[in-house]
Coordinates of C-alpha atoms and ligand atoms in Angstrom, one line a residue:
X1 CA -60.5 -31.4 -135.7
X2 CA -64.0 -33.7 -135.4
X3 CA -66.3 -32.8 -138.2
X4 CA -70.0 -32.8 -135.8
X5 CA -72.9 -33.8 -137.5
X6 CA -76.2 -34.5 -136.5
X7 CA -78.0 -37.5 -136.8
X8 CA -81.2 -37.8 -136.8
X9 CA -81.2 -41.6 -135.7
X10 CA -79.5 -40.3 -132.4
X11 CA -81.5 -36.9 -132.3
X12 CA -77.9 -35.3 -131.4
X13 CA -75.0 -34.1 -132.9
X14 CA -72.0 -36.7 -133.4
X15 CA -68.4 -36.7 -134.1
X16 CA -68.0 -38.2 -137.4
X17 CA -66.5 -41.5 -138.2
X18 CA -66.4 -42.9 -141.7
X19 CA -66.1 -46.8 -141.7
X20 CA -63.2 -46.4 -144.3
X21 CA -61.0 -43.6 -145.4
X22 CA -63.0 -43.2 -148.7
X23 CA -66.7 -42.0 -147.1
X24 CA -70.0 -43.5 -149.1
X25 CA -72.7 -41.3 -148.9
X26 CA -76.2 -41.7 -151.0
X27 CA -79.1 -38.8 -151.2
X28 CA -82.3 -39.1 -152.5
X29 CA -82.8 -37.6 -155.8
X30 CA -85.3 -36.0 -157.9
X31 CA -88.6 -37.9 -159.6
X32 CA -88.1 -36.4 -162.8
X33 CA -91.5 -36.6 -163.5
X34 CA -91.3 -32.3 -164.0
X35 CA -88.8 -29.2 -163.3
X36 CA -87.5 -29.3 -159.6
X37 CA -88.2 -26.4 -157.8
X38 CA -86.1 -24.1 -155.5
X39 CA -87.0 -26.1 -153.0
X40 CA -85.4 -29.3 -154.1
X41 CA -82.7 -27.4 -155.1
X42 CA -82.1 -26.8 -151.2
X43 CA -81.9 -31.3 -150.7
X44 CA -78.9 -31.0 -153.1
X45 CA -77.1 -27.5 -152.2
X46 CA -77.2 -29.3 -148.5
X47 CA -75.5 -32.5 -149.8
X48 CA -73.1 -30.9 -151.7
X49 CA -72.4 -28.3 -148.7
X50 CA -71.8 -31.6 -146.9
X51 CA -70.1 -33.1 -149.2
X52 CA -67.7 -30.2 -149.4
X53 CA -66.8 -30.1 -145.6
X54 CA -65.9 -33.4 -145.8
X55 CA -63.7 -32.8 -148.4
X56 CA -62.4 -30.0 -147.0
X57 CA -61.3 -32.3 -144.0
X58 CA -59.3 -34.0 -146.5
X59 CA -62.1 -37.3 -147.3
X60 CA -62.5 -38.7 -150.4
X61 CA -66.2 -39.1 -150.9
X62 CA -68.3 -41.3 -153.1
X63 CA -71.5 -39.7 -153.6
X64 CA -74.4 -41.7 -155.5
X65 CA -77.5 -39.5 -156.1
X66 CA -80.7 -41.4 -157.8
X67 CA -83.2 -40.8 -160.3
X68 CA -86.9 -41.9 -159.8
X69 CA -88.2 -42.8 -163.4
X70 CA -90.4 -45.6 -162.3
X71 CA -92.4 -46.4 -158.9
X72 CA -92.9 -43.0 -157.4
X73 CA -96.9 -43.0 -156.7
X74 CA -99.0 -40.1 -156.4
X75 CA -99.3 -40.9 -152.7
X76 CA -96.2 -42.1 -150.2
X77 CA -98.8 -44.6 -149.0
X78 CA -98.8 -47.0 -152.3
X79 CA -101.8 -45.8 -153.5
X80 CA -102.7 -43.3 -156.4
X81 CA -101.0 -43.6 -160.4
X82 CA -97.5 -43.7 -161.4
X83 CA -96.3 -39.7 -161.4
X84 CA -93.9 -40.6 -164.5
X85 CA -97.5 -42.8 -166.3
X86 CA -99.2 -39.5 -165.6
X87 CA -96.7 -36.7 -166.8
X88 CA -96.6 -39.1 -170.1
X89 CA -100.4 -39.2 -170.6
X90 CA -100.4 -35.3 -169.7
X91 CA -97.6 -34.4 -171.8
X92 CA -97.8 -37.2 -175.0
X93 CA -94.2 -38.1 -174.5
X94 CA -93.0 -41.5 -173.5
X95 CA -92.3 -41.7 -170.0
X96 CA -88.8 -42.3 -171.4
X97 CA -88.4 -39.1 -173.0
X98 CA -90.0 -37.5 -170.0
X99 CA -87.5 -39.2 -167.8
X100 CA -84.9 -37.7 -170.0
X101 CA -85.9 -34.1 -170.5
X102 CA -86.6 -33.2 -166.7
X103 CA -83.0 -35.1 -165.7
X104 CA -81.3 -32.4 -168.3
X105 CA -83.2 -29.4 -167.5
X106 CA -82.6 -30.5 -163.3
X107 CA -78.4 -31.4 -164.4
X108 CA -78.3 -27.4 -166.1
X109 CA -79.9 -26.7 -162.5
X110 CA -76.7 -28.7 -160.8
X111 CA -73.9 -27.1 -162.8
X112 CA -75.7 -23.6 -162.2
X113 CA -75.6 -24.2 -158.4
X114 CA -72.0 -25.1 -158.2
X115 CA -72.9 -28.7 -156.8
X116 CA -70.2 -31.2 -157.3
X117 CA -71.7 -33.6 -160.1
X118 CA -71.9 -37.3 -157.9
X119 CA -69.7 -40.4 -158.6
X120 CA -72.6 -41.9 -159.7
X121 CA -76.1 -40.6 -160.7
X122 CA -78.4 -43.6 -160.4
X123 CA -81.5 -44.7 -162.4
X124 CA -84.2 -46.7 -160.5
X125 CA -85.5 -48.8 -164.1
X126 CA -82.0 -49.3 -164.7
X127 CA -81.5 -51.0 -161.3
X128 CA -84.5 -53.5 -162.1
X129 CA -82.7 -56.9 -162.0
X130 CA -81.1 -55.6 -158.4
X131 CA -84.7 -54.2 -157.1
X132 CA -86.0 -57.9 -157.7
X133 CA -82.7 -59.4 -156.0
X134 CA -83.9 -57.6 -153.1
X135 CA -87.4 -58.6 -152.8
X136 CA -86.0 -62.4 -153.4
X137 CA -83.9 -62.0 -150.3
X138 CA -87.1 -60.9 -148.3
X139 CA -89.2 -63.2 -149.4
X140 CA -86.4 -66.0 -148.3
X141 CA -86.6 -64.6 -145.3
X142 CA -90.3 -64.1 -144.9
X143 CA -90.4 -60.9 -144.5
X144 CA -93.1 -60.1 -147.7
X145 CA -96.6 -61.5 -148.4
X146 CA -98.3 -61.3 -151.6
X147 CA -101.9 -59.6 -152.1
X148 CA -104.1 -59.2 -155.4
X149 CA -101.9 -55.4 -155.4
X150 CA -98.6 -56.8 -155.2
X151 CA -96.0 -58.0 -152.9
X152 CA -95.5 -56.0 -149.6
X153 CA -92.9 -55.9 -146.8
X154 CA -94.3 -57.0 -143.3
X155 CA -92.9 -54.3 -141.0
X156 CA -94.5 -56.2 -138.0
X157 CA -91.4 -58.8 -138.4
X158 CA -89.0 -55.7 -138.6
X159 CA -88.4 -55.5 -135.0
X160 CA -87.1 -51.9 -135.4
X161 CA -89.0 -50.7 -137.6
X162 CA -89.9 -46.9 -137.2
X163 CA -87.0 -46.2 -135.1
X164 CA -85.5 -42.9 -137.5
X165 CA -89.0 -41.0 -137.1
X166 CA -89.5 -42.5 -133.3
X167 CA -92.9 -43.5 -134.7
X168 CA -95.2 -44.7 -132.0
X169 CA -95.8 -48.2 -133.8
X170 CA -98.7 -49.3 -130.9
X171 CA -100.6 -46.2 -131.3
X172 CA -100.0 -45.9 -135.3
X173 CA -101.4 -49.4 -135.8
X174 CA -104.2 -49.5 -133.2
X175 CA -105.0 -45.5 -133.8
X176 CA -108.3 -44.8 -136.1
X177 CA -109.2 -47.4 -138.1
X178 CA -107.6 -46.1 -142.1
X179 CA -108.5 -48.5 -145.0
X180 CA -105.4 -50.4 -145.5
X181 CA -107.2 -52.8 -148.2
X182 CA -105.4 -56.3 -148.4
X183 CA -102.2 -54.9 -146.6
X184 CA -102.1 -56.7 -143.2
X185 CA -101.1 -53.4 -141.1
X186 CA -100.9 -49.5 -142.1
X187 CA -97.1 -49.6 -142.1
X188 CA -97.0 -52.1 -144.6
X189 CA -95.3 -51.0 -147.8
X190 CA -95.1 -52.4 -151.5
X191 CA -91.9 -53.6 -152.8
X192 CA -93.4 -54.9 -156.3
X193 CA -96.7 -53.6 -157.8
X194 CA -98.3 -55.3 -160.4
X195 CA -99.8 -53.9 -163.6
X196 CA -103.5 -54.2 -163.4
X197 CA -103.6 -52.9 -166.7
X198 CA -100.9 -52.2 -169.5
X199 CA -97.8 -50.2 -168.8
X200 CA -95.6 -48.3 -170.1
X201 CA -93.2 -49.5 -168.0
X202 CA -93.6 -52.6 -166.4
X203 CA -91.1 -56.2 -166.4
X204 CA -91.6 -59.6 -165.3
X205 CA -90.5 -60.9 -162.1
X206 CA -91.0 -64.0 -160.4
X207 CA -94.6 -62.9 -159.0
X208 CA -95.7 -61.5 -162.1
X209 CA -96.0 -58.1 -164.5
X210 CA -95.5 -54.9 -162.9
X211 CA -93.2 -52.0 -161.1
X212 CA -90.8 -51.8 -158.2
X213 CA -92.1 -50.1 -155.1
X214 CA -90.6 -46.5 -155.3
X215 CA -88.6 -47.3 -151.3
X216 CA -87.0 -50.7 -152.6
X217 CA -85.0 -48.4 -154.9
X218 CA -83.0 -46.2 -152.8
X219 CA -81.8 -49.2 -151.1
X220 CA -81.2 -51.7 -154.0
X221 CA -79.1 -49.2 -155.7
X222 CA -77.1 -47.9 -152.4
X223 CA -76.3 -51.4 -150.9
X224 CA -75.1 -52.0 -154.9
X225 CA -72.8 -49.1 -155.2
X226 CA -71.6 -48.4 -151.5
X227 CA -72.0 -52.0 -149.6
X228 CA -74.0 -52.9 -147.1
X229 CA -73.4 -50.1 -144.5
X230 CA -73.5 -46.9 -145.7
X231 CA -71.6 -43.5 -144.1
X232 CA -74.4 -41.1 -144.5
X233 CA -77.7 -41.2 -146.1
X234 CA -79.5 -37.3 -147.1
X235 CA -83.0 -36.4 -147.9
X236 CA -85.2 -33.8 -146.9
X237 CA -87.2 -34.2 -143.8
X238 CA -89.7 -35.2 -145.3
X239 CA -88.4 -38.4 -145.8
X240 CA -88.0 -39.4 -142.1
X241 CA -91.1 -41.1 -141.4
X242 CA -92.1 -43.0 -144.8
X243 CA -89.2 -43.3 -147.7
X244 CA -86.4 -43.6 -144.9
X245 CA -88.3 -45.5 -142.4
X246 CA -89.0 -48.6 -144.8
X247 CA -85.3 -47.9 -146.6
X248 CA -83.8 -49.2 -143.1
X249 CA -87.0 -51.9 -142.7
X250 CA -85.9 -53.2 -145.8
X251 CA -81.8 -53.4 -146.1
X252 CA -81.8 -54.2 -142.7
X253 CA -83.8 -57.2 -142.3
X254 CA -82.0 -58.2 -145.9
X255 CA -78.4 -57.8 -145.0
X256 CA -78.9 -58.4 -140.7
X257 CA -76.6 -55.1 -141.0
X258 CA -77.2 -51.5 -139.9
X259 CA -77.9 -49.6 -142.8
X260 CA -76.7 -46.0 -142.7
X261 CA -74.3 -44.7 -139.7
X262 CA -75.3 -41.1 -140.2
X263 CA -78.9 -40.2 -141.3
X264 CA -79.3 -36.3 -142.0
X265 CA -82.2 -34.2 -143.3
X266 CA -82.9 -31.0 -144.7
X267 CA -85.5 -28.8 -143.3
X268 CA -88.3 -27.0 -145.9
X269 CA -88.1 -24.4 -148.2
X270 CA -91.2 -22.5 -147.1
X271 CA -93.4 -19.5 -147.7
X272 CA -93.0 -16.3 -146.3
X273 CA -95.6 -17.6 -144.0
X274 CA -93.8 -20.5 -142.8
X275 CA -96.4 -22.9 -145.0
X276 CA -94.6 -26.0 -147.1
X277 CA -94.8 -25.5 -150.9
X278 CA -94.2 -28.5 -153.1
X279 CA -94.0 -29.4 -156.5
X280 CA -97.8 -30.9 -156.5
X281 CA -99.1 -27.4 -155.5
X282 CA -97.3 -25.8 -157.5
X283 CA -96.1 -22.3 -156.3
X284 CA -92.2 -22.6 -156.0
X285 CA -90.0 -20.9 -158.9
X286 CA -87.1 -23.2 -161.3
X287 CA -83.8 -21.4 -160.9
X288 CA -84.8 -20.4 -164.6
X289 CA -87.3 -18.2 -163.1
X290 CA -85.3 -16.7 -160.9
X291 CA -82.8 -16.2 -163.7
X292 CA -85.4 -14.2 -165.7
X293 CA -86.5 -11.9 -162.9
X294 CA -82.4 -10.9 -162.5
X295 CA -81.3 -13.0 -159.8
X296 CA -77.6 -15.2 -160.6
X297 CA -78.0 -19.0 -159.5
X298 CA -75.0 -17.6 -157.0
X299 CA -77.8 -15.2 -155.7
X300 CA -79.8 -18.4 -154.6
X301 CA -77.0 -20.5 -153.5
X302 CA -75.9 -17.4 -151.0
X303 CA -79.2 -17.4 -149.7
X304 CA -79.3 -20.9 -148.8
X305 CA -76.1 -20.5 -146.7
X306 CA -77.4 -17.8 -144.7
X307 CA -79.8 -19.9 -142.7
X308 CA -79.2 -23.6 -140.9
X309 CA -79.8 -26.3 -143.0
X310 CA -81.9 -28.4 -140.6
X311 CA -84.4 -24.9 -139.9
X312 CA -87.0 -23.9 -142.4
X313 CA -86.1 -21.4 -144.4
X314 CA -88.9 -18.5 -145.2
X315 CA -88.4 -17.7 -149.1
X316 CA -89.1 -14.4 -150.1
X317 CA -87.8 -12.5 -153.0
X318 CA -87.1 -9.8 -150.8
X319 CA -84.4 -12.2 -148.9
X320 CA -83.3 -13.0 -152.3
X321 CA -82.5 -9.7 -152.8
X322 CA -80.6 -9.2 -149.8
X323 CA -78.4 -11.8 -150.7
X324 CA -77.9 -10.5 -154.6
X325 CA -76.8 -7.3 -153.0
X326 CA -74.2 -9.1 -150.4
X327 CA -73.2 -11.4 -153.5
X328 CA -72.4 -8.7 -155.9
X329 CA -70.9 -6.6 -153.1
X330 CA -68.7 -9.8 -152.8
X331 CA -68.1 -9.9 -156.3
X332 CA -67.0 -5.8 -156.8
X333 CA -64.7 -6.4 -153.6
X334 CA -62.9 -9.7 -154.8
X335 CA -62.2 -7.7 -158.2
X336 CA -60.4 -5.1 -156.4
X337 CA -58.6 -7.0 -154.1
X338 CA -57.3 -8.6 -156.8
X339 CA -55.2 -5.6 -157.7
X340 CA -54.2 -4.5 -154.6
X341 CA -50.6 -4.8 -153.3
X342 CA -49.8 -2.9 -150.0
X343 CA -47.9 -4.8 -147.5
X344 CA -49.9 -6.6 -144.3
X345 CA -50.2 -9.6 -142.1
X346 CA -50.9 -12.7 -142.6
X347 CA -54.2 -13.6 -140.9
X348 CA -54.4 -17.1 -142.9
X349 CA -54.2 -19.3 -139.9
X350 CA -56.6 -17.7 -137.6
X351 CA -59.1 -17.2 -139.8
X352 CA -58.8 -20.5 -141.2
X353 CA -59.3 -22.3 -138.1
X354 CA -62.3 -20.2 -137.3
X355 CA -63.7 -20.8 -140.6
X356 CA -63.1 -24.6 -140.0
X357 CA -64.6 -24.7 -136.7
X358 CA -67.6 -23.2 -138.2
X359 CA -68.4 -25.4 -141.1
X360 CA -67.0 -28.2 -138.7
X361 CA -69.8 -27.6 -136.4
X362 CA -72.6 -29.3 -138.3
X363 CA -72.0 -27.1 -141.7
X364 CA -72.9 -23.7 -139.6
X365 CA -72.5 -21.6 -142.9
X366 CA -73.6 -18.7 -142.0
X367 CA -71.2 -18.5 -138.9
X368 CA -68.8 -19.5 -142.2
X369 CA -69.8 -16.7 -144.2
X370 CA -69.7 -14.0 -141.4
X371 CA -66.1 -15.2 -141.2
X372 CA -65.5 -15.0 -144.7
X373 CA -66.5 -11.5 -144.6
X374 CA -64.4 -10.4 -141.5
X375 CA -61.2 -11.8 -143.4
X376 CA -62.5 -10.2 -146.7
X377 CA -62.9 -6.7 -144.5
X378 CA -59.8 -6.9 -142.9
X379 CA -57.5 -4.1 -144.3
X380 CA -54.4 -5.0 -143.0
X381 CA -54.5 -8.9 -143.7
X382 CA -51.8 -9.1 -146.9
X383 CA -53.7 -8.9 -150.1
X384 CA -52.4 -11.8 -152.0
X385 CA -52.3 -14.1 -148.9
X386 CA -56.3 -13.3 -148.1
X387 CA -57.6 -13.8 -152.0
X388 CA -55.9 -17.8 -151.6
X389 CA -57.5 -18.1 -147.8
X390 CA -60.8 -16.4 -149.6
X391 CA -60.9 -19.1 -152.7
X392 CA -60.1 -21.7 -150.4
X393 CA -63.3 -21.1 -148.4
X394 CA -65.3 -21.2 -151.6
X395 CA -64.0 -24.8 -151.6
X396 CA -67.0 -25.3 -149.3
X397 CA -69.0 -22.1 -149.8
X398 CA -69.0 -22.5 -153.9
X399 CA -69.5 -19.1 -154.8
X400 CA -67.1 -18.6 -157.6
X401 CA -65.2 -16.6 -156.0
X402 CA -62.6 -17.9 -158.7
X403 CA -64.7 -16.2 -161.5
X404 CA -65.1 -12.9 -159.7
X405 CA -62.5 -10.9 -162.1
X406 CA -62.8 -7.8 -163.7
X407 CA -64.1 -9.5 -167.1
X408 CA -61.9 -8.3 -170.5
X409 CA -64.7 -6.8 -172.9
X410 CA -64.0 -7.7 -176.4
X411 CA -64.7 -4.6 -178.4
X412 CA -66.2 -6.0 -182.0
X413 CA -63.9 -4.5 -185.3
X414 CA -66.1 -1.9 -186.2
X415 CA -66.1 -0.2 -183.3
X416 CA -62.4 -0.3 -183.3
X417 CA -62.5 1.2 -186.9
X418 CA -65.0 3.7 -185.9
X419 CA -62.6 5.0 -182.8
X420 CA -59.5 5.3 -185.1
X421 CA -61.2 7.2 -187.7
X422 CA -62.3 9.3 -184.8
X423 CA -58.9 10.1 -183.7
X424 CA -57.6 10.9 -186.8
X425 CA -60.2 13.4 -187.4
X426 CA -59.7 15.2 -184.5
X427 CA -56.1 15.1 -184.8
X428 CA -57.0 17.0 -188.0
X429 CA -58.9 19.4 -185.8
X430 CA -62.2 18.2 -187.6
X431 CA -64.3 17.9 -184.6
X432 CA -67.9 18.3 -185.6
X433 CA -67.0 14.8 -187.8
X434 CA -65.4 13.6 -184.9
X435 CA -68.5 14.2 -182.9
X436 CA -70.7 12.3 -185.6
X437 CA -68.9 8.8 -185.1
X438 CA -68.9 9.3 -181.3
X439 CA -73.2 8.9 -182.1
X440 CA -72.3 5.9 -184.1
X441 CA -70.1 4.3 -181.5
X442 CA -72.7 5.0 -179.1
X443 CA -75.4 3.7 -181.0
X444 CA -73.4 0.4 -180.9
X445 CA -73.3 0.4 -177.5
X446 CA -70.1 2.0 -176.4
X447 CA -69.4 5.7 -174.8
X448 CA -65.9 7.7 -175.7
X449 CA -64.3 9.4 -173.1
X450 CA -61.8 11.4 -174.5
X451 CA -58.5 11.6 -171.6
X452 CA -55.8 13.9 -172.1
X453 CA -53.5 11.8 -174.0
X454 CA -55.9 8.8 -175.8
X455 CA -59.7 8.1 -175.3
X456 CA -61.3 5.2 -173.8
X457 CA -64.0 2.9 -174.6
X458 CA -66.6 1.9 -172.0
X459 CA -69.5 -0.2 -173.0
X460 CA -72.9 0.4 -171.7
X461 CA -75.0 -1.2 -169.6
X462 CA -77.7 -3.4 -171.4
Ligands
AMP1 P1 -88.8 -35.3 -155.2 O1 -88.4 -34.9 -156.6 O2 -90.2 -34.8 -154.9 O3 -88.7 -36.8 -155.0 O4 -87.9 -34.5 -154.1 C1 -86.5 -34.4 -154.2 C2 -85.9 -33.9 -152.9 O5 -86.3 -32.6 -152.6 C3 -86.3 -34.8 -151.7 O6 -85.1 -35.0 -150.9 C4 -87.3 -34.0 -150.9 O7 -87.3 -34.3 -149.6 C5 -86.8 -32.6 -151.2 N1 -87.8 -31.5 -151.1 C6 -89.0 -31.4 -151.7 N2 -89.6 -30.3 -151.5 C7 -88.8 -29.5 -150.7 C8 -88.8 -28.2 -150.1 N3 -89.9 -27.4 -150.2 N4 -87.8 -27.8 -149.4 C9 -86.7 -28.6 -149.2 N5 -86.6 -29.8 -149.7 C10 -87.6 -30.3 -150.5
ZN2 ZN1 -84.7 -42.3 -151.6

């Protein structure tokens, strides 16, 4: 069955065709300048939902993810400071150890979410000598010109150039006069900045000190990893008309090659009142928050899945806890299907084709999830047969439906000791003693319920 995607080069949805059996896809990553918020979080749940329909088709995929430590200005228009310069200033850390921190605390983030960790995670001042390759091979072909600023890509030459966002190029240009300073037109972008005073992190290149432009990146360190032509190329859709735009300006007039096959963007994360919310305005919670109000990173993930990826999705934590409740609904249901054993059908094959058909049509999860429940509601579909059809789903779905088991509570030695002693004395008919270590054991966190032939230990709720 055709996996469809849509592409938002074509504006349409396409049957998918990788150019080899392995398929190379790149997504823009985080600027680990500071935490990433529940927002970003959706970029990368939507690659690796991707990701995982692909692989549920039976692809390999290399995935390549980047890091922006360097490059990534305040303002997509080259303008403004450095955002790592100005988190090191703010902080008093090296940009280094910036760098560092925010890429661990965003990785806990990644493993929380169930997203596949990427062949390759990609770091932009590690991909220097590359970024200046590139620029070389532009400038060979005259595609760049050099101002006091630095050295910037002509995207009059590009004859395609704003073809992903279907900018109107005549009307951008000649449209109200914008202060483009020694850039030639307003689509102009930088591919190397120079210092114009002391860095942090600067290097020399053939036109002197300074930073790669935070576009030239992406491409350098795709084309590097995954050749000239990518499969598919992710970001959120906010990317379309800037950061991807001068990506395919770039690699394209480099290589004379199209650069990605299959361009696909996330829609927002947004307010309850439909408005953006983005890291610089502050206002979106980590997944750390979320933890500490109650919710599991499972919670979040569920929630995601319940609305199309390319549609804004209206964050609330009222939605959020709509989705806790279906999660751990989930979760007590899984646990007792696990132990049950009547006899049934075997429903595996239908549902599994309508589960593929869903996530087959452009990764429709929530079509995938009302499917999930219908097989996990189905009484007379054989127990053991549904729980394998149920984990497989969660191949794409990454719930952990794996980990939903009834968890073996390890009852510490002196509470063991405490319930013997207990049982002896009332074997001795000493119950008033009894009674006085049943207090203890429930001070330490554990109720006694005494059963006709033994009693049992249930721990309590913290
Ligand atoms: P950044 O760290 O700002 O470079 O962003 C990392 C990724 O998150 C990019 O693919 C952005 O397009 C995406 N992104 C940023 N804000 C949101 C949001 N509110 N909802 C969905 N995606 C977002
Ligand atoms: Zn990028």
């Amino acid at each position: 069955m055709a996996i469809e995607l849509y592409n938002t080069l074509s504006r349409k949805k396409e049957a998918f065709k990788p150019i080899k059996k392995e398929v190379r896809m790149y997504s823009c990553g985080p600027t680990v300048y500071s935490w990433q918020h529940i927002g970003n979080m959706r970029a990368y749940v939507f690659a690796d939902i991707l990701r995982r329909v692909i692989e549920y088709n039976g692809y390999k995929v290399k995935h390549v993810i980047n890091v922006t430590d360097v490059g990534h200005l305040t303002s997509d228009a080259d303008e403004g400071e450095d955002k790592m310069e100005l988190a090191s200033e703010k902080e008093g850390k090296t940009a280094g150890k910036i760098a560092q921190f925010y890429f661990q605390e965003f990785e806990k983030d990644v493993r929380k979410l169930n997203i596949e960790a990427p062949w390759k995670w990609a770091w932009a001042t590690k991909h220097i000598k590359e970024q200046i390759e590139l620029i070389k091979k532009l400038e060979n072909k005259g595609y760049t010109y050099k101002t006091k600023d630095g050295i910037y890509f002509d995207s009059r030459k590009f004859k395609d150039y704003g073809k992903l966002a279907r900018l109107n190029i005549k009307e951008l240009r000649a449209g109200k006069r914008v202060d483009v300073g020694e850039k030639k037109h307003k689509t102009d972008f930088a591919l190397w900045k120079f210092s114009q005073e002391k860095r942090q992190q600067e290097w020399k290149s053939p036109w002197g000190v300074g930073f790669p432009g935070w576009h030239l990146e992406c491409s350098a360190m795709a084309m590097k990893y995954l050749g000239n032509t990518l499969d598919i190329h992710t970001g959120g859709e906010d990317h379309i008309s800037v950061h991807h735009t001068n990506e395919i300006a770039q690699s394209e007039s480099a290589t004379g090659k199209k650069f990605v096959n299959y361009w696909m963007h996330n829609g927002f994360l947004v307010d309850e009142e439909g408005r953006k919310v983005s890291k610089s305005k502050g206002g979106l919670y980590t997944i750390t928050e979320l933890e500490e109000r109650g919710y599991k990173p499972e919670h979040f993930r569920y929630l995601l899945l319940l609305t199309y990826y390319r549609k804004p999705l209206h964050f609330s934590l009222e939605n959020l806890d709509a989705a806790r409740n279906a999660w751990e609904r989930i979760n007590r249901k899984v646990i007792e299907l696990r132990k049950e054993k009547h006899k049934g059908v075997d429903r595996t094959k239908e549902y599994g084709l309508e589960f593929l058909k869903a996530v087959n049509d452009d990764l429709n999860t929530a079509k995938a999830l009302d499917i999930f429940w219908k097989a996990l509601n189905d009484f007379d579909f054989t127990p053991g047969r549904k729980i394998v059809l149920l984990e497989k789903f969660d191949r794409v779905l990454g719930l952990n439906i794996k980990g939903m088991k009834e968890k073996k509570v390890v009852v510490p030695a002196e509470v063991k000791k405490l319930l013997e002693q207990r049982e002896q004395l009332r074997k001795q008919g000493k119950f008033a003693q009894a009674d006085i270590l049943r207090q203890r054991i429930l001070e330490l966190g554990y109720t006694v319920e005494d059963k006709p032939k033994s009693s049992v230990l249930i721990k309590n709720s913290s």
